[in-house]
Short mmCIF file of N, CA, C and O and ligand atoms in Angstrom, two decimals:
data_model
loop_
_atom_site.label_atom_id
_atom_site.label_comp_id
_atom_site.label_asym_id
_atom_site.label_seq_id
_atom_site.Cartn_x
_atom_site.Cartn_y
_atom_site.Cartn_z
N MET A 1 13.34 71.37 -46.59
CA MET A 1 12.30 71.33 -45.53
C MET A 1 11.15 70.44 -45.98
O MET A 1 10.62 70.63 -47.06
N SER A 2 10.76 69.54 -45.12
CA SER A 2 9.82 68.50 -45.53
C SER A 2 8.42 69.05 -45.83
O SER A 2 7.71 68.52 -46.68
N ASP A 3 8.02 70.12 -45.13
CA ASP A 3 6.66 70.62 -45.34
C ASP A 3 6.61 71.83 -46.27
O ASP A 3 5.61 72.53 -46.34
N CYS A 4 7.69 72.05 -47.02
CA CYS A 4 7.75 73.21 -47.91
C CYS A 4 7.35 72.80 -49.33
O CYS A 4 7.92 71.88 -49.91
N ILE A 5 6.36 73.50 -49.86
CA ILE A 5 5.81 73.14 -51.17
C ILE A 5 6.85 73.26 -52.29
O ILE A 5 6.89 72.43 -53.21
N PHE A 6 7.72 74.27 -52.21
CA PHE A 6 8.73 74.42 -53.26
C PHE A 6 9.83 73.37 -53.13
O PHE A 6 10.36 72.90 -54.15
N CYS A 7 10.17 72.97 -51.91
CA CYS A 7 11.11 71.86 -51.73
C CYS A 7 10.53 70.58 -52.35
O CYS A 7 11.25 69.79 -52.96
N LYS A 8 9.22 70.40 -52.20
CA LYS A 8 8.56 69.22 -52.77
C LYS A 8 8.61 69.26 -54.30
O LYS A 8 8.81 68.23 -54.96
N ILE A 9 8.43 70.45 -54.88
CA ILE A 9 8.53 70.60 -56.34
C ILE A 9 9.97 70.30 -56.78
O ILE A 9 10.20 69.59 -57.76
N ILE A 10 10.95 70.83 -56.03
CA ILE A 10 12.37 70.61 -56.36
C ILE A 10 12.69 69.11 -56.33
O ILE A 10 13.38 68.60 -57.20
N LYS A 11 12.14 68.42 -55.33
CA LYS A 11 12.40 66.98 -55.21
C LYS A 11 11.61 66.16 -56.23
O LYS A 11 11.87 64.96 -56.41
N GLY A 12 10.62 66.78 -56.87
CA GLY A 12 9.78 66.07 -57.83
C GLY A 12 8.61 65.36 -57.18
O GLY A 12 7.93 64.56 -57.82
N ASP A 13 8.37 65.65 -55.90
CA ASP A 13 7.27 65.00 -55.19
C ASP A 13 5.91 65.54 -55.62
O ASP A 13 4.91 64.83 -55.54
N ILE A 14 5.88 66.82 -56.02
CA ILE A 14 4.65 67.34 -56.62
C ILE A 14 5.02 67.98 -57.95
O ILE A 14 6.11 68.51 -58.12
N PRO A 15 4.12 67.87 -58.93
CA PRO A 15 4.46 68.31 -60.28
C PRO A 15 4.47 69.84 -60.44
O PRO A 15 3.79 70.55 -59.71
N ALA A 16 5.26 70.29 -61.38
CA ALA A 16 5.26 71.71 -61.77
C ALA A 16 5.67 71.78 -63.23
O ALA A 16 6.34 70.87 -63.74
N ASN A 17 5.24 72.84 -63.86
CA ASN A 17 5.57 73.05 -65.28
C ASN A 17 6.93 73.74 -65.37
O ASN A 17 7.01 74.96 -65.46
N LYS A 18 7.98 72.94 -65.33
CA LYS A 18 9.34 73.49 -65.25
C LYS A 18 9.80 74.04 -66.59
O LYS A 18 9.54 73.45 -67.63
N VAL A 19 10.48 75.17 -66.54
CA VAL A 19 11.02 75.77 -67.76
C VAL A 19 12.55 75.82 -67.73
O VAL A 19 13.19 76.04 -68.76
N TYR A 20 13.14 75.62 -66.56
CA TYR A 20 14.61 75.64 -66.45
C TYR A 20 15.02 74.94 -65.17
O TYR A 20 14.31 75.01 -64.16
N GLU A 21 16.17 74.27 -65.24
CA GLU A 21 16.71 73.65 -64.03
C GLU A 21 18.21 73.50 -64.19
O GLU A 21 18.70 73.13 -65.25
N ASP A 22 18.95 73.83 -63.15
CA ASP A 22 20.38 73.49 -63.11
C ASP A 22 20.71 73.06 -61.68
O ASP A 22 19.80 72.82 -60.88
N GLN A 23 21.98 72.98 -61.34
CA GLN A 23 22.33 72.45 -60.01
C GLN A 23 21.92 73.37 -58.87
O GLN A 23 21.77 72.92 -57.73
N ASP A 24 21.72 74.65 -59.18
CA ASP A 24 21.44 75.64 -58.13
C ASP A 24 19.99 76.06 -58.01
O ASP A 24 19.58 76.55 -56.97
N MET A 25 19.25 75.96 -59.11
CA MET A 25 17.90 76.56 -59.11
C MET A 25 16.96 75.81 -60.05
O MET A 25 17.39 75.04 -60.91
N VAL A 26 15.68 76.07 -59.85
CA VAL A 26 14.67 75.56 -60.76
C VAL A 26 13.71 76.72 -61.06
O VAL A 26 13.51 77.60 -60.22
N ALA A 27 13.16 76.72 -62.27
CA ALA A 27 12.17 77.74 -62.64
C ALA A 27 10.94 77.02 -63.19
O ALA A 27 11.08 76.07 -63.98
N PHE A 28 9.78 77.45 -62.74
CA PHE A 28 8.54 76.81 -63.21
C PHE A 28 7.42 77.84 -63.25
O PHE A 28 7.47 78.88 -62.57
N HIS A 29 6.40 77.54 -64.06
CA HIS A 29 5.26 78.45 -64.17
C HIS A 29 4.47 78.48 -62.86
O HIS A 29 4.25 77.44 -62.23
N ASP A 30 4.05 79.68 -62.48
CA ASP A 30 3.21 79.85 -61.29
C ASP A 30 1.86 79.15 -61.54
O ASP A 30 1.28 79.28 -62.62
N ALA A 31 1.39 78.42 -60.55
CA ALA A 31 0.13 77.68 -60.68
C ALA A 31 -1.08 78.61 -60.78
O ALA A 31 -2.13 78.21 -61.28
N PHE A 32 -0.92 79.82 -60.26
CA PHE A 32 -2.02 80.80 -60.28
C PHE A 32 -1.50 82.09 -60.89
O PHE A 32 -1.25 83.08 -60.18
N PRO A 33 -1.28 82.09 -62.21
CA PRO A 33 -0.56 83.20 -62.84
C PRO A 33 -1.24 84.55 -62.66
O PRO A 33 -2.46 84.67 -62.79
N ALA A 34 -0.41 85.54 -62.36
CA ALA A 34 -0.90 86.91 -62.20
C ALA A 34 -0.64 87.72 -63.46
O ALA A 34 -1.06 88.87 -63.56
N ALA A 35 0.05 87.12 -64.42
CA ALA A 35 0.32 87.79 -65.69
C ALA A 35 0.37 86.73 -66.78
O ALA A 35 0.42 85.52 -66.48
N GLU A 36 0.35 87.18 -68.04
CA GLU A 36 0.34 86.22 -69.15
C GLU A 36 1.50 85.23 -69.03
O GLU A 36 1.35 84.04 -69.29
N THR A 37 2.65 85.75 -68.68
CA THR A 37 3.78 84.87 -68.35
C THR A 37 4.13 85.13 -66.88
O THR A 37 4.36 86.27 -66.48
N HIS A 38 4.12 84.08 -66.09
CA HIS A 38 4.42 84.22 -64.66
C HIS A 38 5.22 83.00 -64.23
O HIS A 38 4.69 81.90 -64.06
N VAL A 39 6.51 83.21 -64.11
CA VAL A 39 7.43 82.12 -63.78
C VAL A 39 8.10 82.44 -62.45
O VAL A 39 8.39 83.60 -62.14
N LEU A 40 8.33 81.40 -61.67
CA LEU A 40 9.01 81.54 -60.38
C LEU A 40 10.40 80.92 -60.49
O LEU A 40 10.54 79.81 -61.00
N VAL A 41 11.40 81.64 -60.06
CA VAL A 41 12.77 81.14 -60.05
C VAL A 41 13.13 80.85 -58.59
O VAL A 41 13.07 81.76 -57.74
N VAL A 42 13.49 79.61 -58.32
CA VAL A 42 13.59 79.15 -56.93
C VAL A 42 14.96 78.49 -56.70
O VAL A 42 15.29 77.54 -57.41
N PRO A 43 15.73 78.96 -55.73
CA PRO A 43 16.98 78.26 -55.43
C PRO A 43 16.68 76.88 -54.87
O PRO A 43 15.69 76.70 -54.15
N LYS A 44 17.51 75.90 -55.20
CA LYS A 44 17.27 74.54 -54.68
C LYS A 44 17.52 74.49 -53.17
O LYS A 44 16.91 73.70 -52.48
N LYS A 45 18.40 75.36 -52.71
CA LYS A 45 18.64 75.44 -51.26
C LYS A 45 17.43 76.10 -50.60
O LYS A 45 16.97 77.15 -51.07
N HIS A 46 16.93 75.49 -49.53
CA HIS A 46 15.81 76.13 -48.84
C HIS A 46 16.31 77.32 -48.03
O HIS A 46 17.07 77.17 -47.08
N ILE A 47 15.85 78.50 -48.43
CA ILE A 47 16.11 79.74 -47.69
C ILE A 47 14.73 80.36 -47.50
O ILE A 47 13.99 80.52 -48.48
N ASP A 48 14.37 80.68 -46.27
CA ASP A 48 12.99 81.14 -46.00
C ASP A 48 12.60 82.38 -46.81
O ASP A 48 11.50 82.47 -47.34
N SER A 49 13.50 83.36 -46.85
CA SER A 49 13.18 84.62 -47.54
C SER A 49 14.47 85.42 -47.71
O SER A 49 15.53 85.01 -47.22
N LEU A 50 14.36 86.57 -48.36
CA LEU A 50 15.53 87.45 -48.49
C LEU A 50 16.10 87.78 -47.12
O LEU A 50 17.31 87.94 -46.97
N ASN A 51 15.22 87.89 -46.13
CA ASN A 51 15.68 88.22 -44.78
C ASN A 51 16.55 87.15 -44.16
O ASN A 51 17.20 87.39 -43.14
N HIS A 52 16.55 85.97 -44.75
CA HIS A 52 17.30 84.85 -44.18
C HIS A 52 18.57 84.54 -44.96
O HIS A 52 19.22 83.52 -44.72
N LEU A 53 18.92 85.39 -45.92
CA LEU A 53 20.15 85.16 -46.69
C LEU A 53 21.37 85.30 -45.79
O LEU A 53 21.41 86.14 -44.90
N GLN A 54 22.37 84.46 -46.09
CA GLN A 54 23.66 84.53 -45.40
C GLN A 54 24.72 84.96 -46.42
O GLN A 54 24.50 84.83 -47.63
N GLU A 55 25.84 85.42 -45.92
CA GLU A 55 26.95 85.81 -46.81
C GLU A 55 27.29 84.68 -47.78
O GLU A 55 27.60 84.92 -48.94
N GLU A 56 27.22 83.45 -47.28
CA GLU A 56 27.59 82.28 -48.11
C GLU A 56 26.64 82.10 -49.30
O GLU A 56 26.93 81.34 -50.22
N ASP A 57 25.49 82.78 -49.28
CA ASP A 57 24.52 82.65 -50.37
C ASP A 57 24.77 83.66 -51.50
O ASP A 57 24.05 83.65 -52.50
N ALA A 58 25.80 84.49 -51.35
CA ALA A 58 26.03 85.57 -52.32
C ALA A 58 26.19 85.04 -53.75
O ALA A 58 25.61 85.59 -54.70
N GLU A 59 26.95 83.97 -53.90
CA GLU A 59 27.19 83.44 -55.25
C GLU A 59 25.89 82.88 -55.85
O GLU A 59 25.61 83.06 -57.04
N LEU A 60 25.13 82.22 -55.02
CA LEU A 60 23.84 81.66 -55.46
C LEU A 60 22.92 82.78 -55.97
O LEU A 60 22.31 82.66 -57.04
N ILE A 61 22.85 83.86 -55.23
CA ILE A 61 21.96 84.97 -55.62
C ILE A 61 22.47 85.63 -56.90
O ILE A 61 21.68 86.01 -57.77
N ALA A 62 23.79 85.73 -57.04
CA ALA A 62 24.35 86.27 -58.28
C ALA A 62 23.99 85.37 -59.45
O ALA A 62 23.61 85.86 -60.53
N LYS A 63 24.06 84.07 -59.25
CA LYS A 63 23.72 83.12 -60.33
C LYS A 63 22.25 83.27 -60.74
O LYS A 63 21.92 83.23 -61.92
N ILE A 64 21.39 83.44 -59.75
CA ILE A 64 19.96 83.62 -60.07
C ILE A 64 19.77 84.93 -60.85
O ILE A 64 19.04 84.96 -61.85
N SER A 65 20.43 85.99 -60.40
CA SER A 65 20.31 87.28 -61.11
C SER A 65 20.77 87.17 -62.56
O SER A 65 20.20 87.79 -63.45
N LEU A 66 21.82 86.38 -62.78
CA LEU A 66 22.33 86.21 -64.14
C LEU A 66 21.43 85.29 -64.97
O LEU A 66 21.35 85.44 -66.19
N ALA A 67 20.75 84.36 -64.31
CA ALA A 67 19.89 83.42 -65.03
C ALA A 67 18.58 84.07 -65.47
O ALA A 67 18.02 83.69 -66.51
N ILE A 68 18.10 85.04 -64.69
CA ILE A 68 16.77 85.62 -64.97
C ILE A 68 16.68 86.23 -66.38
O ILE A 68 15.73 85.91 -67.11
N PRO A 69 17.63 87.07 -66.82
CA PRO A 69 17.51 87.62 -68.18
C PRO A 69 17.55 86.55 -69.27
O PRO A 69 16.84 86.65 -70.28
N LYS A 70 18.36 85.51 -69.06
CA LYS A 70 18.43 84.42 -70.05
C LYS A 70 17.10 83.69 -70.12
O LYS A 70 16.61 83.35 -71.19
N LEU A 71 16.53 83.47 -68.95
CA LEU A 71 15.24 82.79 -68.88
C LEU A 71 14.15 83.63 -69.54
O LEU A 71 13.32 83.11 -70.29
N ALA A 72 14.19 84.93 -69.27
CA ALA A 72 13.19 85.84 -69.86
C ALA A 72 13.29 85.80 -71.38
O ALA A 72 12.27 85.80 -72.08
N GLU A 73 14.50 85.73 -71.88
CA GLU A 73 14.68 85.66 -73.33
C GLU A 73 14.11 84.35 -73.87
O GLU A 73 13.40 84.33 -74.87
N THR A 74 14.38 83.26 -73.17
CA THR A 74 13.84 81.95 -73.56
C THR A 74 12.31 81.98 -73.57
O THR A 74 11.67 81.34 -74.42
N LEU A 75 11.75 82.72 -72.63
CA LEU A 75 10.29 82.81 -72.53
C LEU A 75 9.71 83.78 -73.57
O LEU A 75 8.49 83.94 -73.65
N GLY A 76 10.58 84.44 -74.30
CA GLY A 76 10.15 85.36 -75.36
C GLY A 76 9.71 86.71 -74.84
O GLY A 76 8.94 87.41 -75.51
N LEU A 77 10.21 87.08 -73.67
CA LEU A 77 9.78 88.35 -73.08
C LEU A 77 10.71 89.48 -73.50
O LEU A 77 11.92 89.41 -73.28
N GLU A 78 10.11 90.51 -74.05
CA GLU A 78 10.89 91.68 -74.44
C GLU A 78 11.25 92.50 -73.20
O GLU A 78 12.33 93.05 -73.08
N GLY A 79 10.30 92.56 -72.30
CA GLY A 79 10.50 93.23 -71.01
C GLY A 79 9.71 92.46 -69.96
O GLY A 79 8.83 91.68 -70.29
N TYR A 80 10.04 92.69 -68.73
CA TYR A 80 9.39 91.93 -67.67
C TYR A 80 9.62 92.62 -66.33
O TYR A 80 10.47 93.50 -66.20
N LYS A 81 8.84 92.19 -65.34
CA LYS A 81 9.05 92.66 -63.96
C LYS A 81 9.62 91.50 -63.17
O LYS A 81 9.28 90.34 -63.41
N THR A 82 10.48 91.83 -62.22
CA THR A 82 11.01 90.82 -61.30
C THR A 82 10.62 91.26 -59.89
O THR A 82 10.80 92.43 -59.54
N LEU A 83 10.07 90.33 -59.15
CA LEU A 83 9.51 90.69 -57.84
C LEU A 83 9.86 89.64 -56.80
O LEU A 83 9.81 88.44 -57.07
N VAL A 84 10.22 90.11 -55.63
CA VAL A 84 10.43 89.20 -54.49
C VAL A 84 9.61 89.73 -53.32
O VAL A 84 9.85 90.85 -52.85
N ASN A 85 8.64 88.96 -52.89
CA ASN A 85 7.88 89.33 -51.69
C ASN A 85 8.62 88.80 -50.46
O ASN A 85 9.09 87.65 -50.47
N THR A 86 8.72 89.63 -49.45
CA THR A 86 9.47 89.23 -48.26
C THR A 86 8.64 89.43 -47.00
O THR A 86 8.24 90.55 -46.68
N GLY A 87 8.39 88.31 -46.32
CA GLY A 87 7.62 88.35 -45.08
C GLY A 87 6.12 88.42 -45.36
O GLY A 87 5.69 88.86 -46.43
N LYS A 88 5.35 87.98 -44.37
CA LYS A 88 3.87 87.97 -44.52
C LYS A 88 3.37 89.37 -44.86
O LYS A 88 2.54 89.55 -45.75
N ALA A 89 3.90 90.37 -44.17
CA ALA A 89 3.47 91.75 -44.39
C ALA A 89 3.92 92.27 -45.75
O ALA A 89 3.41 93.28 -46.23
N GLY A 90 4.86 91.57 -46.36
CA GLY A 90 5.34 91.94 -47.70
C GLY A 90 4.67 91.14 -48.79
O GLY A 90 5.07 91.21 -49.96
N GLY A 91 3.67 90.35 -48.41
CA GLY A 91 2.91 89.61 -49.41
C GLY A 91 3.45 88.21 -49.70
O GLY A 91 2.96 87.54 -50.60
N GLN A 92 4.44 87.77 -48.92
CA GLN A 92 5.00 86.44 -49.16
C GLN A 92 4.06 85.37 -48.62
O GLN A 92 3.58 85.48 -47.48
N SER A 93 3.76 84.38 -49.44
CA SER A 93 2.87 83.30 -48.99
C SER A 93 3.57 81.95 -48.97
O SER A 93 3.13 81.04 -48.26
N VAL A 94 4.64 81.80 -49.73
CA VAL A 94 5.43 80.57 -49.70
C VAL A 94 6.80 80.95 -49.15
O VAL A 94 7.52 81.76 -49.76
N PHE A 95 7.15 80.35 -48.01
CA PHE A 95 8.36 80.78 -47.31
C PHE A 95 9.58 79.95 -47.72
O PHE A 95 10.24 79.32 -46.90
N HIS A 96 9.81 79.96 -49.02
CA HIS A 96 11.03 79.45 -49.65
C HIS A 96 11.34 80.52 -50.70
O HIS A 96 10.53 80.75 -51.61
N LEU A 97 12.47 81.17 -50.54
CA LEU A 97 12.83 82.31 -51.40
C LEU A 97 12.54 82.03 -52.87
O LEU A 97 12.87 80.96 -53.39
N HIS A 98 11.93 82.99 -53.54
CA HIS A 98 11.64 82.84 -54.98
C HIS A 98 11.51 84.20 -55.62
O HIS A 98 11.09 85.18 -54.98
N TYR A 99 11.86 84.24 -56.89
CA TYR A 99 11.80 85.45 -57.70
C TYR A 99 10.68 85.28 -58.71
O TYR A 99 10.69 84.32 -59.49
N HIS A 100 9.73 86.20 -58.70
CA HIS A 100 8.67 86.18 -59.71
C HIS A 100 9.20 86.85 -60.97
O HIS A 100 9.78 87.94 -60.89
N ILE A 101 8.97 86.25 -62.11
CA ILE A 101 9.18 86.92 -63.41
C ILE A 101 7.80 87.09 -64.02
O ILE A 101 7.08 86.10 -64.22
N LEU A 102 7.43 88.34 -64.28
CA LEU A 102 6.09 88.64 -64.80
C LEU A 102 6.21 89.37 -66.12
O LEU A 102 6.86 90.42 -66.20
N GLY A 103 5.59 88.79 -67.13
CA GLY A 103 5.65 89.42 -68.45
C GLY A 103 4.29 89.43 -69.11
O GLY A 103 3.42 88.63 -68.77
N GLY A 104 4.11 90.35 -70.05
CA GLY A 104 2.82 90.45 -70.73
C GLY A 104 1.78 91.11 -69.85
O GLY A 104 2.10 91.69 -68.80
N LYS A 105 0.54 90.97 -70.27
CA LYS A 105 -0.55 91.63 -69.54
C LYS A 105 -0.74 91.03 -68.16
O LYS A 105 -0.67 89.82 -67.98
N PHE A 106 -1.04 91.91 -67.19
CA PHE A 106 -1.40 91.42 -65.86
C PHE A 106 -2.83 90.89 -65.90
O PHE A 106 -3.71 91.50 -66.50
N LEU A 107 -3.07 89.76 -65.27
CA LEU A 107 -4.38 89.12 -65.29
C LEU A 107 -5.19 89.46 -64.04
O LEU A 107 -6.40 89.41 -64.04
N LYS A 108 -4.48 89.77 -62.97
CA LYS A 108 -5.16 90.12 -61.72
C LYS A 108 -4.68 91.49 -61.31
O LYS A 108 -3.48 91.70 -61.16
N LYS A 109 -5.63 92.39 -61.12
CA LYS A 109 -5.28 93.76 -60.79
C LYS A 109 -4.56 93.86 -59.44
O LYS A 109 -3.65 94.63 -59.24
N ASP A 110 -5.05 93.04 -58.50
CA ASP A 110 -4.52 93.13 -57.15
C ASP A 110 -3.42 92.10 -56.89
O ASP A 110 -3.00 91.89 -55.77
N ALA A 111 -2.97 91.48 -57.97
CA ALA A 111 -2.00 90.39 -57.81
C ALA A 111 -0.73 90.87 -57.12
O ALA A 111 -0.25 91.97 -57.37
N LEU A 112 -0.24 90.05 -56.26
CA LEU A 112 1.07 90.23 -55.63
C LEU A 112 1.14 91.47 -54.74
O LEU A 112 2.20 91.92 -54.37
N GLN A 113 -0.02 92.00 -54.40
CA GLN A 113 -0.01 93.11 -53.45
C GLN A 113 -0.06 92.56 -52.04
O GLN A 113 -0.46 91.42 -51.81
N ASN A 114 0.29 93.39 -51.09
CA ASN A 114 0.22 92.98 -49.70
C ASN A 114 -1.23 92.80 -49.28
O ASN A 114 -2.10 93.53 -49.75
N THR A 115 -1.45 91.83 -48.40
CA THR A 115 -2.83 91.60 -47.96
C THR A 115 -2.99 92.05 -46.51
O THR A 115 -2.04 92.24 -45.82
P1 5GP B 201 4.54 84.66 -52.87
O1 5GP B 201 3.14 85.07 -52.55
O2 5GP B 201 5.12 83.84 -51.73
O3 5GP B 201 5.45 85.77 -53.28
O4 5GP B 201 4.45 83.73 -54.13
C1 5GP B 201 4.09 82.39 -54.08
C2 5GP B 201 3.60 82.02 -55.44
O5 5GP B 201 3.59 80.61 -55.52
C3 5GP B 201 2.19 82.52 -55.74
O6 5GP B 201 2.23 83.35 -56.89
C4 5GP B 201 1.41 81.23 -55.96
O7 5GP B 201 0.46 81.37 -57.00
C5 5GP B 201 2.49 80.22 -56.29
N1 5GP B 201 2.19 78.86 -55.90
C6 5GP B 201 1.66 78.45 -54.72
N2 5GP B 201 1.56 77.11 -54.69
C7 5GP B 201 2.06 76.66 -55.87
C8 5GP B 201 2.21 75.35 -56.44
O8 5GP B 201 1.90 74.32 -55.83
N3 5GP B 201 2.75 75.28 -57.69
C9 5GP B 201 3.12 76.40 -58.39
N4 5GP B 201 3.62 76.19 -59.61
N5 5GP B 201 2.97 77.64 -57.89
C10 5GP B 201 2.44 77.77 -56.65
ZN1 ZN B 202 11.75 74.89 -49.30
#
């Protein structure tokens, strides 16, 4: 999608601090971190949200689920939270599906809550 900020990051049109990339997904540090480590895992395919997943996306989502623990290990996280906000009422602000990985101390008390 041309006006999607994460599609622009995937295309390299706007910079991001990438920590992982393969044919299916990219992971980069959140520009406004809510925790000491705050990485977003983003499928390269534009999918608006979890609500927009199709059956054909099952393998992609499995790959992301399998990549997250490996990525967390690379980031040196002993434990972490994984979060997906869905819909405006669910706190989603970027409408390209993404998984938050949050590790270490939280920096914002109200971070990632619904507004
Ligand atoms: P959401 O609120 O949709 O679950 O999460 C969107 C996340 O994207 C937020 O945590 C926000 O800080 C992050 N974000 C928004 N714009 C950018 C950007 O241009 N670059 C990066 N790296 N993160 C962004
Ligand atoms: Zn997109």
